[in-house]
Tab-separated table of C-alpha atoms in Angstrom:
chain	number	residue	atom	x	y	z
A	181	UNK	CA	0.000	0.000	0.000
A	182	UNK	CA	1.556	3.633	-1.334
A	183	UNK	CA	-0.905	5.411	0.654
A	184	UNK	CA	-2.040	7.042	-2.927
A	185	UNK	CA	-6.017	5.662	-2.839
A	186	UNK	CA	-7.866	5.665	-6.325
A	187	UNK	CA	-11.294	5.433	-7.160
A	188	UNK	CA	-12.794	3.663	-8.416
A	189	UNK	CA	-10.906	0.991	-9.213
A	190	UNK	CA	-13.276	-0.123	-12.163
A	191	UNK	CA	-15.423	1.879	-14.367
A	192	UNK	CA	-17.280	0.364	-17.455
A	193	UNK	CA	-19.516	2.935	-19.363
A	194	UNK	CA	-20.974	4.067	-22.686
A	195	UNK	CA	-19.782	6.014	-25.279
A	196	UNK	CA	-21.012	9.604	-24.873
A	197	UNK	CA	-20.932	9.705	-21.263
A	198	UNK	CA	-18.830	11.516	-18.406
A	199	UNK	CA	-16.613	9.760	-15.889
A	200	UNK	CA	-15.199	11.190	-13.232
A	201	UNK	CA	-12.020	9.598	-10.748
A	202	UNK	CA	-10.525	10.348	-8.109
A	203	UNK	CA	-6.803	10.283	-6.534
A	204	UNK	CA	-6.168	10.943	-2.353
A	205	UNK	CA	-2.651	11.325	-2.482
A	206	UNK	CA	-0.270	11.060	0.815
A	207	UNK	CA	-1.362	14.353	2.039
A	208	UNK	CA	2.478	15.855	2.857
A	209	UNK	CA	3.393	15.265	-0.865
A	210	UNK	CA	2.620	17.933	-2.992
A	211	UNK	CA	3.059	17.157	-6.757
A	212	UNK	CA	0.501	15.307	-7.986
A	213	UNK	CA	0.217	13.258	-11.338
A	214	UNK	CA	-2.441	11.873	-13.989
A	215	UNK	CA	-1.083	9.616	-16.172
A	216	UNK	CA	-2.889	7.296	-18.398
A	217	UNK	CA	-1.529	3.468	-19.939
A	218	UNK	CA	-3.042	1.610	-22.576
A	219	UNK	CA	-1.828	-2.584	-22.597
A	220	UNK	CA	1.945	-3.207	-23.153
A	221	UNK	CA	2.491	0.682	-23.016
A	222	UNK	CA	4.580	2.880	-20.472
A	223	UNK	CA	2.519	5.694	-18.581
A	224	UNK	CA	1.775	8.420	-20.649
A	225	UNK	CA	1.799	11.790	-18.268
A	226	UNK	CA	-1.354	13.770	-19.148
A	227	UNK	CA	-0.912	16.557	-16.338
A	228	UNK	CA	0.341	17.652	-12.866
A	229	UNK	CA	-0.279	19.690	-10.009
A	230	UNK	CA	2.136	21.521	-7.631
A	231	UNK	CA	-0.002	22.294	-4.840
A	232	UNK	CA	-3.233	23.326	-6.077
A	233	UNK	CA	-2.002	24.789	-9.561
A	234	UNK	CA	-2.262	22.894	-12.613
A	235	UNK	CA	1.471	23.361	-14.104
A	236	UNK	CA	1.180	21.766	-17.337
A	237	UNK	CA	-1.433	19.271	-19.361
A	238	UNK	CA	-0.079	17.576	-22.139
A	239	UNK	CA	-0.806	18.615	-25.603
A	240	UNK	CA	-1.899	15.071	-26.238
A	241	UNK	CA	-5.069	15.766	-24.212
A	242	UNK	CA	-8.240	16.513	-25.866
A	243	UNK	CA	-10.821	19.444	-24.621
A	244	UNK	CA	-12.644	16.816	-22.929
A	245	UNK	CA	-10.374	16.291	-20.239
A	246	UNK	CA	-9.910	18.252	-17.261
A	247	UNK	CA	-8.242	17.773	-13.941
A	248	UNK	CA	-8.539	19.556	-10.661
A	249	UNK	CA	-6.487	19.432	-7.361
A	250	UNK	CA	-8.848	22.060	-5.104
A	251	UNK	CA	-6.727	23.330	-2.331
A	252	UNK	CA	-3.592	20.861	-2.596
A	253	UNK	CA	-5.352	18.024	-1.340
A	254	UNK	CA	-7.503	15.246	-3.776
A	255	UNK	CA	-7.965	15.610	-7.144
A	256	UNK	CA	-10.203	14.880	-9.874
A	257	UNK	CA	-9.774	13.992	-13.335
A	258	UNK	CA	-12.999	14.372	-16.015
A	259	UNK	CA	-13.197	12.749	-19.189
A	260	UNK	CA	-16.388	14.249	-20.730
A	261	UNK	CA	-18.317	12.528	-23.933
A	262	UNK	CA	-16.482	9.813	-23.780
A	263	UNK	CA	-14.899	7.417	-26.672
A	264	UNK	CA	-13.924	4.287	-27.703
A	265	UNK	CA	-10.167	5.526	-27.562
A	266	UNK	CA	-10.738	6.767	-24.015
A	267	UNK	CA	-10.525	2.970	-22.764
A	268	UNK	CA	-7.305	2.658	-20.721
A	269	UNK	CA	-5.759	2.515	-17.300
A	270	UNK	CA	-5.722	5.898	-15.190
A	271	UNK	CA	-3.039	5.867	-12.927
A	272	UNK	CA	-2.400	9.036	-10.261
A	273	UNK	CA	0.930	8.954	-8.536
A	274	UNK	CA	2.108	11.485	-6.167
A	275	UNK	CA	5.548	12.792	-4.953
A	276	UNK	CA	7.309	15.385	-2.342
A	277	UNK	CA	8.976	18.137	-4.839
A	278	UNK	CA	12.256	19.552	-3.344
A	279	UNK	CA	15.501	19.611	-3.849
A	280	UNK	CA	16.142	15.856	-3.469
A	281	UNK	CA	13.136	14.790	-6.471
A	282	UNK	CA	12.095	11.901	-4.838
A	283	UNK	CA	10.287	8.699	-5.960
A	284	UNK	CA	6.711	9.441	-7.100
A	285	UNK	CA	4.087	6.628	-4.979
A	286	UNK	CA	1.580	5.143	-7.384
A	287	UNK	CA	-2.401	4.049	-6.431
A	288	UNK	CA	-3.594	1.022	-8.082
A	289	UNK	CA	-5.066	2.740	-11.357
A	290	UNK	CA	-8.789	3.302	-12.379
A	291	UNK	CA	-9.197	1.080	-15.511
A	292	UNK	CA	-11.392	2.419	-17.941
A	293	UNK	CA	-13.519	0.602	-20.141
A	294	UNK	CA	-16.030	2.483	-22.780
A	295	UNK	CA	-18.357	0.253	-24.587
B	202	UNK	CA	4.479	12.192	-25.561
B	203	UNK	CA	6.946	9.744	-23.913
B	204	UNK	CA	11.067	9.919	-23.313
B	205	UNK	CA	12.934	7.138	-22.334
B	206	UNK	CA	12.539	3.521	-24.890
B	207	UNK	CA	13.834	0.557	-23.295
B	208	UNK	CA	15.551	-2.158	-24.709
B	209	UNK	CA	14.921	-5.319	-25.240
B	210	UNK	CA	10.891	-4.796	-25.126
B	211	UNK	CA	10.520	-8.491	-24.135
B	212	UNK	CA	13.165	-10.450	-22.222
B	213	UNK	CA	13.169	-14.065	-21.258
B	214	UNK	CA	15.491	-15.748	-18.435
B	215	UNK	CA	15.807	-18.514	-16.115
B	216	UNK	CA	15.550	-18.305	-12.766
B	217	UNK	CA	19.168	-17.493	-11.269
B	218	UNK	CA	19.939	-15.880	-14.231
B	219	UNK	CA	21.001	-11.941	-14.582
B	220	UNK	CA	18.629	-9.716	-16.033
B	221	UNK	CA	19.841	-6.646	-18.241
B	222	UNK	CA	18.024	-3.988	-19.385
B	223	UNK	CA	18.470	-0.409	-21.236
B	224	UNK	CA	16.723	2.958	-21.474
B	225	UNK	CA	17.664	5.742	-23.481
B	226	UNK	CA	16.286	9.040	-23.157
B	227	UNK	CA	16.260	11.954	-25.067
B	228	UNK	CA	16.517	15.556	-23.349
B	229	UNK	CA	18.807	16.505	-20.404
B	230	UNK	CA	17.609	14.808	-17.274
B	231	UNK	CA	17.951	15.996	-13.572
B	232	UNK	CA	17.209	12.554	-12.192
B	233	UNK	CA	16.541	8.779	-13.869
B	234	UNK	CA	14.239	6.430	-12.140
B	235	UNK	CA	13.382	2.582	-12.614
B	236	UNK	CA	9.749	1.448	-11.815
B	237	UNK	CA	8.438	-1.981	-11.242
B	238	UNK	CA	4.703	-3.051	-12.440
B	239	UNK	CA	3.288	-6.615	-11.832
B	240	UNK	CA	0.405	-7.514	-14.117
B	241	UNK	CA	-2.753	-4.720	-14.051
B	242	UNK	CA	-1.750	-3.089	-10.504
B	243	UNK	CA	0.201	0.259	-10.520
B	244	UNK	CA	4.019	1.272	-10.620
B	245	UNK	CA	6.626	0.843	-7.258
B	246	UNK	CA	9.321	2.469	-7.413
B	247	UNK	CA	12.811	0.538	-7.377
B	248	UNK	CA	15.519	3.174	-7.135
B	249	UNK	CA	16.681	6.585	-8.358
B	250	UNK	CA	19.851	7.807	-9.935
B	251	UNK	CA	20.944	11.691	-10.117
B	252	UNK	CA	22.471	13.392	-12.784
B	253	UNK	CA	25.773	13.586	-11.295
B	254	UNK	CA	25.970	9.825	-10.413
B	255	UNK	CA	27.417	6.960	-12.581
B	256	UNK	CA	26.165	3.850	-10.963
B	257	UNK	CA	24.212	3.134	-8.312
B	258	UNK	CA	23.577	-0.240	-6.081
B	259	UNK	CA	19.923	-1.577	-3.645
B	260	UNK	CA	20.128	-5.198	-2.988
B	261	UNK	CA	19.644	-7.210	-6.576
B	262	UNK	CA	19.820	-3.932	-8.548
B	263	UNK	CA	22.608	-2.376	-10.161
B	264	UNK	CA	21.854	1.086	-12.302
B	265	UNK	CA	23.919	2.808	-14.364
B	266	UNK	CA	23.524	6.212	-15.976
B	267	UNK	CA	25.690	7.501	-18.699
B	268	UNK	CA	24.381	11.202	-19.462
B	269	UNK	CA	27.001	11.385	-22.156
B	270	UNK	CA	25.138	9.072	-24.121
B	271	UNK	CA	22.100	9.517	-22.345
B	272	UNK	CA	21.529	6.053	-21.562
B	273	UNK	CA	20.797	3.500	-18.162
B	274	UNK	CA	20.917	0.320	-17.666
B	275	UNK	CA	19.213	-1.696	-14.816
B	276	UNK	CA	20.785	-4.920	-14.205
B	277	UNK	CA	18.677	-7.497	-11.741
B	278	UNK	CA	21.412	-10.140	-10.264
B	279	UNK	CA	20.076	-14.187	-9.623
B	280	UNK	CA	16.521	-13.205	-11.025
B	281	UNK	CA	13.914	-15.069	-8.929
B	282	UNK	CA	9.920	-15.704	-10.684
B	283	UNK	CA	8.805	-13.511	-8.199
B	284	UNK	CA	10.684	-10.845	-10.625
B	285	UNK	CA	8.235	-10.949	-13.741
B	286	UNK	CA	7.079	-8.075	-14.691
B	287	UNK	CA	7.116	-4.895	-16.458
B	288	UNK	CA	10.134	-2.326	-15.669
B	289	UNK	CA	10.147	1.137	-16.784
B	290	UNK	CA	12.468	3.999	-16.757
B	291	UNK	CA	11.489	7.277	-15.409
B	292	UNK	CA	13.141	10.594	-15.756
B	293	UNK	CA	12.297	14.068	-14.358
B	294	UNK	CA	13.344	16.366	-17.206
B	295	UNK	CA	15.130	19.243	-16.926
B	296	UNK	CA	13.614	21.715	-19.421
B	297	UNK	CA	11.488	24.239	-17.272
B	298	UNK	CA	8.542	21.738	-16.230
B	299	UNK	CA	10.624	18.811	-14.071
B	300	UNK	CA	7.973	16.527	-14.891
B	301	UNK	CA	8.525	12.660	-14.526
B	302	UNK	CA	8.205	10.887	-17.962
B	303	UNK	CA	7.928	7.657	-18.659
B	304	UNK	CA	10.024	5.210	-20.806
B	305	UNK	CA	7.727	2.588	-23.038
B	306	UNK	CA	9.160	-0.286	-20.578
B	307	UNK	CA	10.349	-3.662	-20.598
B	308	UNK	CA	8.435	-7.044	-19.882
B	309	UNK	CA	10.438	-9.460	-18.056
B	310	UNK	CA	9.296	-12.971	-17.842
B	311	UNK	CA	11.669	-15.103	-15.170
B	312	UNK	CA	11.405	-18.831	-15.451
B	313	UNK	CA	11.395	-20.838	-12.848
């Protein structure tokens, strides 16, 4: 157990809908990241959060995602009208930023299915 | 977008055997990581190398960096079955973001 908590751990849904998941990080660590991993692939980073501020989201992220870390603490990542392509695993890991970068602690990974 | 590939994509061993593998990477890195992932569950991290470091030791594992040819190597000594999985290299970038990126990994199948 990392301590990072996902959820949910499973969502199945249909094409056209919204899903939202969620990532408690370990609560003294405060980057945050939303990564997402499709079978036999490495994590893909989507976006992060220092603190509460969103520092980057990767160009390779449609309009219909969004992410939100409201005061530091859990965040939230939105896929909205969702597609095929969407299916994946969702993975949030979380690290202490300073001066000695540290590992980043991994939850378990929201798996995504869109039928 | 992705940095680091690994090399081989797909390695297959005995049990006792050493493991070997590679990452390259392709912008100036502050720090290089190697991540474990067993089948559907999420990453753990094995150990971290800086910049300024050359090789690095933690138990089984031996990592070397060579940011000349920005390239590592993770090398897993008398591989047990309990070893398969997927490994991935990690670094945190050193453009202005310092984001950790992911390598495209390498599946490691130990038989007993």
């Amino acid at each position: 157990d990392t301590g990072v908590s996902q959820n949910p751990r499973h969502k199945i849904t249909k094409r056209g809908q919204n899903v939202t998941f969620r990532c408690d990080p370990i609560s003294e660590h405060n980057r945050l990241y939303w990564y997402r991993q499709t079978l036999g692939q490495g994590p893909e980073f989507l976006t992060y959060f220092q603190n509460e501020a969103q520092l980057e989201k990767s160009r390779l992220l449609s309009d219909r995602f969004s992410a939100e870390r409201p005061k530091g603490s859990f965040s939230t990542l939105e896929i909205q009208r969702t597609e095929q392509g969407d299916s994946a695993m969702y993975l949030c890991a979380n690290s202490l930023w300073d001066s000695s970068n540290t590992e980043a602690f991994f939850g378990q990974g929201t798996r995504l299915t869109v039928v | 977008s992705q940095q680091g590939e690994e090399d081989p994509q797909a390695l297959s061993i005995q049990e006792g055997e050493n493991a070997t593998m590679n990452c390259s990477y392709k912008t100036s890195i502050n720090n290089l990581q190697w991540y474990r992932q067993n089948s559907g569950r999420g990453l753990v991290h094995l150990i971290l190398i800086r910049s300024n470091e050359r090789e690095k030791h933690s138990g089984r594992l031996r990592v070397t960096l060579d940011t000349s040819k920005k390239s590592s190597s993770l090398l897993i000594t008398a591989s047990r079955a309990a070893d398969t999985a997927s490994y991935f290299c990690a670094t945190i970038t050193m453009d202005s973001s310092y984001k950790l990126i992911f390598g495209s990994g390498t599946r490691l199948l130990v038989r007993p």
